[in-house]
Amino acid sequence: MPERRVVIIGGGLVGSLAACYFAKRGWTVDLYEKRPDIRLPEHSDLVEHRSINLAISERGFSALRRLDPELEARVHECVIPMHGRMIHSLDGKQTSQAYDVFGKHINSVGRSTLIKLLLDEASSSSRVRLHFGHEFVQADFDTGRVVVRDVERNQETPIDADLIVGADGAFSRVRQRMMTKVLMNYSQTYIEHGYCEFSMAPRDGEFAMNPNHLHIWPRGSFMLIALPNLDKSFTCTLFMPWSQFSRVKSDADIAGFFREHFPDALERIGERQVCAEYATNPKGSLMYVKCTPYTYKSRAVILGDAAHAMVPFYGQGMNCGFEDIEALDRIMVRILREGDKTDDSSVTANLSDEQLHRALDEYSALRAVDTSAIVDLALENYVEMRAKVVDYVYLARKCLEGLLHRVFPRRVIPLYTMVSFTSIPYADVVKQWNRQTVWLHRSVRTVAAAAAIGIGIVSARTLGPHLQSLRELARMVAGKR
């Protein structure tokens, strides 16, 4: 069988993991990344202050585990467990809200740390070649001809590929090019909120706060969050409407804003640091992307943010992108084995063009439904984080669901548990959650009705002939009798 080549555009988290997967399956891999190699000391700060900290959970670990359990173990060494949310009130009081009644947790991991680890893993394979400082120019998806440009030399180079993978982010140029060939439904939506990052240094060589929580300062229409880092610092991110950002202009404005809304965070970060970072760190926009299909014949597929960018409030962007790769790999391996019942091979480079076409079509149809569901859930979770976490109705339901989940762990599963601690397809998560919501509401109404009837019976037996009517009882309570 002749050599099969895959060209991957984008060397971030999803692109680098995809390179590892394809190399394992026998493909020759060329990965092109516009930025320099961030593993080099002179470029190590390229991702700082430009991207929100990551939380890796079961879906991300599952993709790493399928590739190589040893790689998963190495990633575990780089994370900090976060067992729940720590809610900070205005008076400085902190309240812990566990993520799961059985102690399951998500994990904070630095973006640059994880990218470097995956790039090292990819470059360790003789099948992978990494090309930094190269940007995508164009592609002929019918022939597999890709053109890239050396950014420094301004020199274009054509490459022939059997498969083109777009992992080049929310503003994907591969996706844009695919839209000239495919009848693609596409939407891009900005929300009216932005973000700015701050850093909270260690105190006396230790974390300034409990490191095993995701810290949240919920303030209704805006919030501050903080995730721990291995160097015992915290990365803090302020999310709020652009209209509020526009009103906070000077050092005095931002110091006063923190003093009013996040006084304990201001004390831990330091007023001078808050002012300096607000003035110099970029203010990022928040948007989400939906599109379908994700593929073109047997020639091209888009993965991760290129296919389904989402707001960061469920911590699923990276996890979902990693799951994309695992889902595609599972489909390709299954179709390969269906072609020869006696062959247990997983070398998907041996797929015929017809088999690859079928695999990509199946992947697109299956995955688009799930990713649309998590894009919506991520947006809805912003309201939960900045407002509902201090709402008594929300807290009551969370407590009740936790109790029921402990008693009926397979029948009643909290939404957060299904999203973060299982591999249940996102669309199925939403369906089960909706069924649970109906069942839960009915149960609450039934319990309430039974309680009312019970109270009525007890009252009747206690008061006997003195209770002639509800009106009479009302008069008694009002002191009118």
Short mmCIF file of C-alpha atoms in Angstrom, two decimals:
data_model
loop_
_atom_site.label_atom_id
_atom_site.label_comp_id
_atom_site.label_asym_id
_atom_site.label_seq_id
_atom_site.Cartn_x
_atom_site.Cartn_y
_atom_site.Cartn_z
CA MET A 1 0.00 0.00 0.00
CA PRO A 2 1.45 3.42 -0.94
CA GLU A 3 2.21 5.96 1.75
CA ARG A 4 -0.81 7.94 2.98
CA ARG A 5 -0.20 11.54 3.97
CA VAL A 6 -2.29 13.79 6.19
CA VAL A 7 -1.68 17.52 6.35
CA ILE A 8 -2.85 19.13 9.60
CA ILE A 9 -3.32 22.89 9.69
CA GLY A 10 -2.98 24.19 13.25
CA GLY A 11 -0.51 23.09 15.92
CA GLY A 12 -2.51 23.86 19.03
CA LEU A 13 -4.02 21.35 21.42
CA VAL A 14 -6.32 19.63 18.93
CA GLY A 15 -3.91 19.70 16.01
CA SER A 16 -1.01 18.26 18.00
CA LEU A 17 -3.14 15.46 19.46
CA ALA A 18 -4.54 14.68 16.01
CA ALA A 19 -0.97 14.37 14.72
CA CYS A 20 -0.24 11.80 17.43
CA TYR A 21 -3.35 9.78 16.54
CA PHE A 22 -2.72 9.73 12.79
CA ALA A 23 0.93 8.78 13.28
CA LYS A 24 -0.13 5.88 15.49
CA ARG A 25 -2.51 4.73 12.73
CA GLY A 26 0.25 4.58 10.11
CA TRP A 27 -0.19 7.96 8.39
CA THR A 28 2.68 10.23 7.41
CA VAL A 29 1.90 13.52 9.13
CA ASP A 30 2.86 17.08 8.23
CA LEU A 31 1.64 19.63 10.77
CA TYR A 32 1.76 23.35 9.92
CA GLU A 33 1.47 26.07 12.57
CA LYS A 34 1.59 29.80 11.91
CA ARG A 35 3.17 30.67 15.25
CA PRO A 36 6.77 29.86 16.25
CA ASP A 37 7.51 26.79 18.35
CA ILE A 38 6.37 27.74 21.87
CA ARG A 39 8.69 25.09 23.32
CA LEU A 40 11.61 27.39 22.59
CA PRO A 41 12.43 29.72 25.52
CA GLU A 42 12.20 32.86 23.38
CA HIS A 43 8.62 32.02 22.40
CA SER A 44 7.33 30.50 25.64
CA ASP A 45 5.12 33.47 26.53
CA LEU A 46 3.12 33.49 23.30
CA VAL A 47 0.02 31.94 24.91
CA GLU A 48 0.19 33.89 28.17
CA HIS A 49 -2.61 36.40 28.86
CA ARG A 50 -4.32 35.47 25.61
CA SER A 51 -6.32 32.43 26.56
CA ILE A 52 -8.39 31.32 29.52
CA ASN A 53 -6.99 28.56 31.74
CA LEU A 54 -8.03 25.02 30.91
CA ALA A 55 -9.98 22.45 32.86
CA ILE A 56 -9.47 18.88 31.66
CA SER A 57 -12.01 16.21 32.61
CA GLU A 58 -13.07 12.71 31.59
CA ARG A 59 -13.69 13.34 27.89
CA GLY A 60 -10.21 14.81 27.46
CA PHE A 61 -8.56 12.07 29.49
CA SER A 62 -10.47 9.41 27.53
CA ALA A 63 -8.93 10.62 24.26
CA LEU A 64 -5.44 10.64 25.81
CA ARG A 65 -6.02 7.16 27.29
CA ARG A 66 -7.05 5.70 23.94
CA LEU A 67 -3.92 7.08 22.33
CA ASP A 68 -1.52 6.02 25.09
CA PRO A 69 -2.21 5.38 28.80
CA GLU A 70 1.32 6.55 29.58
CA LEU A 71 0.57 9.92 27.96
CA GLU A 72 -2.56 10.22 30.08
CA ALA A 73 -0.45 9.50 33.17
CA ARG A 74 2.03 12.24 32.22
CA VAL A 75 -0.80 14.73 31.84
CA HIS A 76 -2.14 13.74 35.27
CA GLU A 77 1.21 14.77 36.69
CA CYS A 78 0.70 18.29 35.30
CA VAL A 79 -2.79 19.00 36.68
CA ILE A 80 -4.25 20.30 39.92
CA PRO A 81 -7.52 18.65 41.02
CA MET A 82 -10.47 21.00 41.57
CA HIS A 83 -13.16 19.26 43.62
CA GLY A 84 -15.72 22.02 43.44
CA ARG A 85 -16.49 25.70 43.17
CA MET A 86 -15.49 28.09 45.94
CA ILE A 87 -18.01 30.91 46.01
CA HIS A 88 -16.74 34.27 47.30
CA SER A 89 -19.35 36.63 48.70
CA LEU A 90 -18.90 40.38 49.01
CA ASP A 91 -18.03 40.13 52.70
CA GLY A 92 -15.20 37.70 51.93
CA LYS A 93 -17.04 34.58 53.09
CA GLN A 94 -16.14 31.46 51.09
CA THR A 95 -18.57 28.61 50.46
CA SER A 96 -17.56 25.33 48.81
CA GLN A 97 -19.91 23.65 46.32
CA ALA A 98 -18.71 20.15 45.42
CA TYR A 99 -18.91 19.11 41.78
CA ASP A 100 -19.95 15.56 42.55
CA VAL A 101 -21.35 13.66 45.55
CA PHE A 102 -18.89 10.82 44.92
CA GLY A 103 -15.86 13.10 44.92
CA LYS A 104 -15.17 13.27 41.17
CA HIS A 105 -13.34 16.39 40.09
CA ILE A 106 -12.12 18.41 37.15
CA ASN A 107 -8.48 19.44 36.78
CA SER A 108 -6.72 22.73 36.15
CA VAL A 109 -3.93 22.58 33.58
CA GLY A 110 -1.88 25.29 31.93
CA ARG A 111 -2.49 25.65 28.21
CA SER A 112 1.17 26.07 27.32
CA THR A 113 2.15 23.13 29.52
CA LEU A 114 -0.25 20.81 27.73
CA ILE A 115 0.58 22.06 24.23
CA LYS A 116 4.29 21.54 24.84
CA LEU A 117 3.68 18.01 26.13
CA LEU A 118 1.59 17.09 23.07
CA LEU A 119 4.07 18.64 20.65
CA ASP A 120 6.84 16.63 22.30
CA GLU A 121 4.73 13.50 21.92
CA ALA A 122 4.06 14.24 18.25
CA SER A 123 7.70 15.04 17.44
CA SER A 124 8.82 11.79 19.07
CA SER A 125 7.26 9.88 16.16
CA SER A 126 9.28 9.37 13.02
CA ARG A 127 6.07 9.73 11.04
CA VAL A 128 5.47 13.35 12.15
CA ARG A 129 7.09 16.50 10.81
CA LEU A 130 6.33 19.80 12.53
CA HIS A 131 6.53 23.01 10.50
CA PHE A 132 6.34 26.20 12.57
CA GLY A 133 6.07 29.68 11.12
CA HIS A 134 3.93 28.40 8.22
CA GLU A 135 0.42 29.64 7.46
CA PHE A 136 -2.30 28.06 5.35
CA VAL A 137 -2.90 29.85 2.04
CA GLN A 138 -5.28 27.69 0.05
CA ALA A 139 -6.24 24.13 -0.83
CA ASP A 140 -7.73 22.22 -3.72
CA PHE A 141 -9.80 19.68 -1.84
CA ASP A 142 -10.49 17.57 -4.92
CA THR A 143 -6.82 16.95 -5.68
CA GLY A 144 -5.50 17.25 -2.11
CA ARG A 145 -3.08 20.02 -3.03
CA VAL A 146 -2.37 22.39 -0.12
CA VAL A 147 -0.39 25.62 -0.32
CA VAL A 148 1.36 26.99 2.77
CA ARG A 149 3.50 30.08 3.23
CA ASP A 150 6.71 30.40 5.21
CA VAL A 151 5.90 33.53 7.22
CA GLU A 152 9.50 34.65 7.68
CA ARG A 153 10.64 34.09 4.10
CA ASN A 154 7.26 34.89 2.49
CA GLN A 155 7.70 31.78 0.37
CA GLU A 156 4.81 29.55 -0.71
CA THR A 157 5.09 25.77 -0.94
CA PRO A 158 2.60 23.26 -2.39
CA ILE A 159 2.05 19.94 -0.60
CA ASP A 160 0.04 16.94 -1.75
CA ALA A 161 -2.13 15.19 0.83
CA ASP A 162 -4.57 12.33 0.94
CA LEU A 163 -6.40 14.03 3.83
CA ILE A 164 -6.48 17.65 4.99
CA VAL A 165 -7.33 18.32 8.65
CA GLY A 166 -8.34 21.82 9.74
CA ALA A 167 -7.53 22.35 13.41
CA ASP A 168 -6.83 26.06 13.02
CA GLY A 169 -9.27 27.49 15.54
CA ALA A 170 -12.45 29.52 15.62
CA PHE A 171 -11.43 31.71 12.66
CA SER A 172 -10.39 28.68 10.63
CA ARG A 173 -9.14 29.45 7.14
CA VAL A 174 -9.51 25.78 6.21
CA ARG A 175 -13.21 26.03 7.08
CA GLN A 176 -13.52 29.20 5.02
CA ARG A 177 -11.99 27.43 2.05
CA MET A 178 -14.24 24.40 2.54
CA MET A 179 -17.27 26.68 2.37
CA THR A 180 -16.48 27.31 -1.31
CA LYS A 181 -16.90 23.58 -1.96
CA VAL A 182 -19.55 22.48 0.51
CA LEU A 183 -23.12 23.65 1.13
CA MET A 184 -22.19 24.48 4.70
CA ASN A 185 -24.62 25.91 7.22
CA TYR A 186 -22.59 28.30 9.32
CA SER A 187 -23.16 30.81 12.11
CA GLN A 188 -20.79 32.87 14.24
CA THR A 189 -22.19 34.74 17.23
CA TYR A 190 -20.44 37.12 19.60
CA ILE A 191 -21.85 37.55 23.09
CA GLU A 192 -21.90 41.01 24.65
CA HIS A 193 -19.26 40.07 27.20
CA GLY A 194 -15.47 40.06 27.14
CA TYR A 195 -12.68 38.98 29.44
CA CYS A 196 -9.39 40.13 30.90
CA GLU A 197 -6.83 38.04 32.78
CA PHE A 198 -4.97 38.79 36.00
CA SER A 199 -2.40 36.82 37.97
CA MET A 200 -2.45 36.11 41.70
CA ALA A 201 1.04 35.37 42.94
CA PRO A 202 1.85 32.86 45.72
CA ARG A 203 1.99 34.08 49.31
CA ASP A 204 5.04 33.09 51.30
CA GLY A 205 5.70 30.35 48.76
CA GLU A 206 2.18 28.88 49.04
CA PHE A 207 -1.16 29.27 47.24
CA ALA A 208 -2.98 32.45 48.27
CA MET A 209 -6.26 30.45 48.35
CA ASN A 210 -7.40 26.83 48.48
CA PRO A 211 -5.90 25.32 45.30
CA ASN A 212 -8.40 22.48 44.96
CA HIS A 213 -11.33 24.64 43.89
CA LEU A 214 -12.36 26.75 40.95
CA HIS A 215 -12.90 30.10 42.68
CA ILE A 216 -15.85 32.24 41.60
CA TRP A 217 -16.88 35.75 42.58
CA PRO A 218 -20.45 35.78 41.14
CA ARG A 219 -21.93 39.26 40.79
CA GLY A 220 -25.05 38.80 38.67
CA SER A 221 -24.17 40.22 35.27
CA PHE A 222 -20.41 39.67 35.65
CA MET A 223 -17.93 37.53 37.57
CA LEU A 224 -14.31 36.87 38.41
CA ILE A 225 -12.91 33.33 38.41
CA ALA A 226 -9.54 31.90 39.44
CA LEU A 227 -7.83 28.61 38.55
CA PRO A 228 -4.67 27.28 40.23
CA ASN A 229 -1.33 26.79 38.48
CA LEU A 230 1.54 24.43 39.26
CA ASP A 231 3.77 27.33 40.33
CA LYS A 232 1.24 28.03 43.13
CA SER A 233 -0.15 31.11 41.44
CA PHE A 234 -3.72 31.57 40.25
CA THR A 235 -4.86 32.77 36.84
CA CYS A 236 -7.84 35.06 37.42
CA THR A 237 -10.25 36.03 34.65
CA LEU A 238 -12.77 38.86 34.77
CA PHE A 239 -15.84 38.30 32.59
CA MET A 240 -18.27 41.18 32.14
CA PRO A 241 -20.26 43.11 29.52
CA TRP A 242 -18.31 45.32 27.14
CA SER A 243 -20.41 48.23 28.33
CA GLN A 244 -18.82 47.86 31.77
CA PHE A 245 -15.34 47.46 30.35
CA SER A 246 -15.83 50.74 28.51
CA ARG A 247 -16.57 52.52 31.79
CA VAL A 248 -13.43 51.20 33.51
CA LYS A 249 -10.63 53.21 31.94
CA SER A 250 -8.13 54.47 34.50
CA ASP A 251 -6.15 52.89 37.33
CA ALA A 252 -8.54 54.54 39.76
CA ASP A 253 -11.52 53.02 37.90
CA ILE A 254 -10.27 49.44 38.00
CA ALA A 255 -9.03 49.71 41.60
CA GLY A 256 -12.38 51.13 42.68
CA PHE A 257 -14.24 48.46 40.71
CA PHE A 258 -12.32 45.63 42.41
CA ARG A 259 -12.63 47.35 45.79
CA GLU A 260 -16.40 47.46 45.41
CA HIS A 261 -17.04 44.03 43.89
CA PHE A 262 -14.02 41.80 44.65
CA PRO A 263 -12.38 43.23 47.78
CA ASP A 264 -10.80 39.95 48.93
CA ALA A 265 -9.42 39.29 45.42
CA LEU A 266 -7.98 42.81 45.31
CA GLU A 267 -6.26 42.21 48.64
CA ARG A 268 -4.72 38.94 47.36
CA ILE A 269 -3.68 40.21 43.92
CA GLY A 270 -2.61 43.66 45.01
CA GLU A 271 -3.93 46.99 43.77
CA ARG A 272 -0.78 47.84 41.83
CA GLN A 273 -0.84 44.46 40.06
CA VAL A 274 -4.54 44.79 39.17
CA CYS A 275 -3.99 48.25 37.69
CA ALA A 276 -0.90 47.21 35.74
CA GLU A 277 -2.45 44.05 34.25
CA TYR A 278 -5.74 45.71 33.37
CA ALA A 279 -3.81 48.36 31.46
CA THR A 280 -1.52 45.94 29.59
CA ASN A 281 -3.34 42.61 29.20
CA PRO A 282 -5.57 42.26 26.14
CA LYS A 283 -9.36 42.27 26.48
CA GLY A 284 -10.63 39.16 24.72
CA SER A 285 -13.94 38.67 22.96
CA LEU A 286 -16.23 35.67 23.45
CA MET A 287 -18.04 33.97 20.60
CA TYR A 288 -19.38 30.65 19.45
CA VAL A 289 -19.48 28.91 16.09
CA LYS A 290 -21.85 26.32 14.69
CA CYS A 291 -21.54 24.73 11.28
CA THR A 292 -22.31 21.57 9.39
CA PRO A 293 -21.05 19.48 7.64
CA TYR A 294 -17.51 19.10 8.97
CA THR A 295 -16.13 17.17 6.00
CA TYR A 296 -15.63 17.16 2.25
CA LYS A 297 -15.70 13.78 0.52
CA SER A 298 -12.65 11.73 1.58
CA ARG A 299 -10.39 14.76 1.46
CA ALA A 300 -11.01 17.13 4.37
CA VAL A 301 -12.30 17.38 7.93
CA ILE A 302 -12.35 20.19 10.49
CA LEU A 303 -11.93 19.52 14.21
CA GLY A 304 -12.15 21.41 17.49
CA ASP A 305 -12.87 25.14 17.44
CA ALA A 306 -12.69 25.16 13.66
CA ALA A 307 -15.93 23.17 13.70
CA HIS A 308 -17.60 24.27 16.94
CA ALA A 309 -16.03 27.09 18.91
CA MET A 310 -17.80 27.68 22.22
CA VAL A 311 -17.70 30.05 25.16
CA PRO A 312 -15.50 28.71 27.99
CA PHE A 313 -18.05 28.42 30.78
CA TYR A 314 -18.41 24.64 30.85
CA GLY A 315 -14.70 23.96 30.53
CA GLN A 316 -15.45 21.70 27.56
CA GLY A 317 -13.79 23.39 24.59
CA MET A 318 -10.57 21.37 24.75
CA ASN A 319 -12.33 18.26 26.08
CA CYS A 320 -14.78 18.37 23.19
CA GLY A 321 -11.97 18.88 20.67
CA PHE A 322 -10.07 15.90 22.07
CA GLU A 323 -13.28 13.85 21.94
CA ASP A 324 -13.64 14.82 18.25
CA ILE A 325 -10.35 13.07 17.55
CA GLU A 326 -11.29 9.98 19.55
CA ALA A 327 -14.71 9.77 17.87
CA LEU A 328 -13.20 10.08 14.39
CA ASP A 329 -10.55 7.48 15.21
CA ARG A 330 -13.14 5.00 16.51
CA ILE A 331 -15.22 5.35 13.35
CA MET A 332 -12.21 4.96 11.05
CA VAL A 333 -10.94 1.87 12.88
CA ARG A 334 -14.41 0.25 12.88
CA ILE A 335 -14.92 0.82 9.16
CA LEU A 336 -11.44 -0.52 8.44
CA ARG A 337 -12.22 -3.71 10.36
CA GLU A 338 -15.62 -4.07 8.72
CA GLY A 339 -13.85 -4.21 5.38
CA ASP A 340 -11.92 -7.31 6.39
CA LYS A 341 -13.53 -9.37 9.16
CA THR A 342 -10.34 -11.34 9.66
CA ASP A 343 -8.12 -8.28 10.07
CA ASP A 344 -7.89 -6.70 13.52
CA SER A 345 -5.63 -3.96 12.21
CA SER A 346 -5.99 -0.40 13.40
CA VAL A 347 -3.77 1.10 10.69
CA THR A 348 -6.33 3.49 9.25
CA ALA A 349 -3.81 4.62 6.63
CA ASN A 350 -4.98 1.43 4.86
CA LEU A 351 -8.50 2.76 4.41
CA SER A 352 -9.58 3.06 0.79
CA ASP A 353 -10.86 6.41 -0.45
CA GLU A 354 -14.40 5.00 -0.39
CA GLN A 355 -14.01 3.80 3.20
CA LEU A 356 -12.48 7.11 4.27
CA HIS A 357 -15.31 9.01 2.60
CA ARG A 358 -17.83 6.90 4.50
CA ALA A 359 -15.98 7.39 7.77
CA LEU A 360 -15.85 11.18 7.40
CA ASP A 361 -19.53 11.41 6.46
CA GLU A 362 -20.52 9.30 9.45
CA TYR A 363 -18.33 11.36 11.74
CA SER A 364 -19.82 14.65 10.56
CA ALA A 365 -23.42 13.48 10.89
CA LEU A 366 -22.84 12.02 14.35
CA ARG A 367 -20.64 14.72 15.83
CA ALA A 368 -22.50 17.82 14.64
CA VAL A 369 -25.52 16.96 16.81
CA ASP A 370 -23.40 16.51 19.93
CA THR A 371 -21.26 19.59 19.46
CA SER A 372 -24.31 21.78 18.88
CA ALA A 373 -25.64 20.59 22.23
CA ILE A 374 -22.48 21.46 24.18
CA VAL A 375 -22.17 24.86 22.49
CA ASP A 376 -25.63 25.68 23.86
CA LEU A 377 -24.89 24.22 27.29
CA ALA A 378 -21.68 26.26 27.58
CA LEU A 379 -23.58 29.46 26.92
CA GLU A 380 -26.27 28.58 29.48
CA ASN A 381 -23.66 27.76 32.12
CA TYR A 382 -22.41 31.35 32.10
CA VAL A 383 -25.67 32.42 33.74
CA GLU A 384 -25.28 29.65 36.31
CA MET A 385 -21.74 30.65 37.22
CA ARG A 386 -22.26 34.41 37.49
CA ALA A 387 -25.71 34.36 39.10
CA LYS A 388 -27.37 31.03 39.92
CA VAL A 389 -24.66 29.65 42.19
CA VAL A 390 -26.03 31.92 44.94
CA ASP A 391 -29.71 31.36 44.08
CA TYR A 392 -31.62 29.37 46.72
CA VAL A 393 -33.82 27.56 44.18
CA TYR A 394 -30.74 26.44 42.24
CA LEU A 395 -29.00 25.33 45.43
CA ALA A 396 -32.08 23.42 46.60
CA ARG A 397 -32.32 21.53 43.32
CA LYS A 398 -28.58 20.81 43.36
CA CYS A 399 -28.89 19.39 46.88
CA LEU A 400 -31.93 17.26 46.00
CA GLU A 401 -30.30 15.92 42.82
CA GLY A 402 -27.16 15.07 44.74
CA LEU A 403 -29.14 13.07 47.28
CA LEU A 404 -31.08 11.23 44.56
CA HIS A 405 -27.89 10.59 42.58
CA ARG A 406 -26.31 9.00 45.65
CA VAL A 407 -29.32 6.68 46.08
CA PHE A 408 -30.03 6.07 42.37
CA PRO A 409 -26.64 6.68 40.69
CA ARG A 410 -27.77 5.37 37.28
CA ARG A 411 -31.27 6.83 37.25
CA VAL A 412 -30.62 10.36 38.43
CA ILE A 413 -27.40 11.99 37.21
CA PRO A 414 -26.79 15.74 37.64
CA LEU A 415 -26.17 17.64 34.42
CA TYR A 416 -22.65 18.68 35.42
CA THR A 417 -21.75 15.07 36.22
CA MET A 418 -22.96 13.84 32.82
CA VAL A 419 -21.02 16.53 30.97
CA SER A 420 -17.77 16.45 32.92
CA PHE A 421 -17.43 12.96 34.38
CA THR A 422 -18.89 10.67 31.70
CA SER A 423 -18.57 10.13 27.96
CA ILE A 424 -22.33 10.16 27.37
CA PRO A 425 -22.83 11.93 24.03
CA TYR A 426 -23.69 15.57 24.64
CA ALA A 427 -27.01 15.35 22.78
CA ASP A 428 -28.01 12.36 24.93
CA VAL A 429 -26.98 14.32 28.02
CA VAL A 430 -29.47 17.05 27.12
CA LYS A 431 -32.25 14.52 26.48
CA GLN A 432 -31.66 12.74 29.77
CA TRP A 433 -31.45 16.04 31.62
CA ASN A 434 -34.78 17.17 30.15
CA ARG A 435 -36.43 13.88 31.15
CA GLN A 436 -34.96 14.18 34.63
CA THR A 437 -36.22 17.74 34.95
CA VAL A 438 -39.79 16.70 34.12
CA TRP A 439 -39.57 13.72 36.49
CA LEU A 440 -38.05 15.82 39.24
CA HIS A 441 -40.69 18.52 38.97
CA ARG A 442 -43.45 15.93 39.08
CA SER A 443 -41.87 14.29 42.11
CA VAL A 444 -41.59 17.59 43.94
CA ARG A 445 -45.23 18.40 43.18
CA THR A 446 -46.29 14.94 44.37
CA VAL A 447 -44.34 15.28 47.59
CA ALA A 448 -45.75 18.76 48.14
CA ALA A 449 -49.32 17.55 47.55
CA ALA A 450 -48.83 14.57 49.87
CA ALA A 451 -47.41 16.85 52.53
CA ALA A 452 -50.37 19.20 52.21
CA ILE A 453 -52.83 16.33 52.51
CA GLY A 454 -50.93 14.97 55.51
CA ILE A 455 -50.99 18.36 57.21
CA GLY A 456 -54.71 18.62 56.51
CA ILE A 457 -55.43 15.21 58.03
CA VAL A 458 -53.34 15.92 61.11
CA SER A 459 -54.98 19.32 61.50
CA ALA A 460 -58.46 17.84 61.17
CA ARG A 461 -57.73 15.16 63.76
CA THR A 462 -56.18 17.68 66.10
CA LEU A 463 -58.77 20.41 65.83
CA GLY A 464 -61.77 18.11 65.26
CA PRO A 465 -65.09 19.96 65.35
CA HIS A 466 -63.34 23.30 65.83
CA LEU A 467 -62.11 23.17 62.22
CA GLN A 468 -65.28 23.67 60.19
CA SER A 469 -63.77 25.24 57.15
CA LEU A 470 -60.62 26.69 55.65
CA ARG A 471 -62.18 30.10 56.03
CA GLU A 472 -62.64 29.52 59.73
CA LEU A 473 -58.99 28.41 60.00
CA ALA A 474 -57.92 31.55 58.23
CA ARG A 475 -59.88 33.67 60.67
CA MET A 476 -58.28 31.80 63.57
CA VAL A 477 -54.78 32.45 62.18
CA ALA A 478 -55.61 36.10 61.62
CA GLY A 479 -56.87 36.40 65.21
CA LYS A 480 -60.38 37.42 64.06
CA ARG A 481 -62.26 34.79 66.04
#
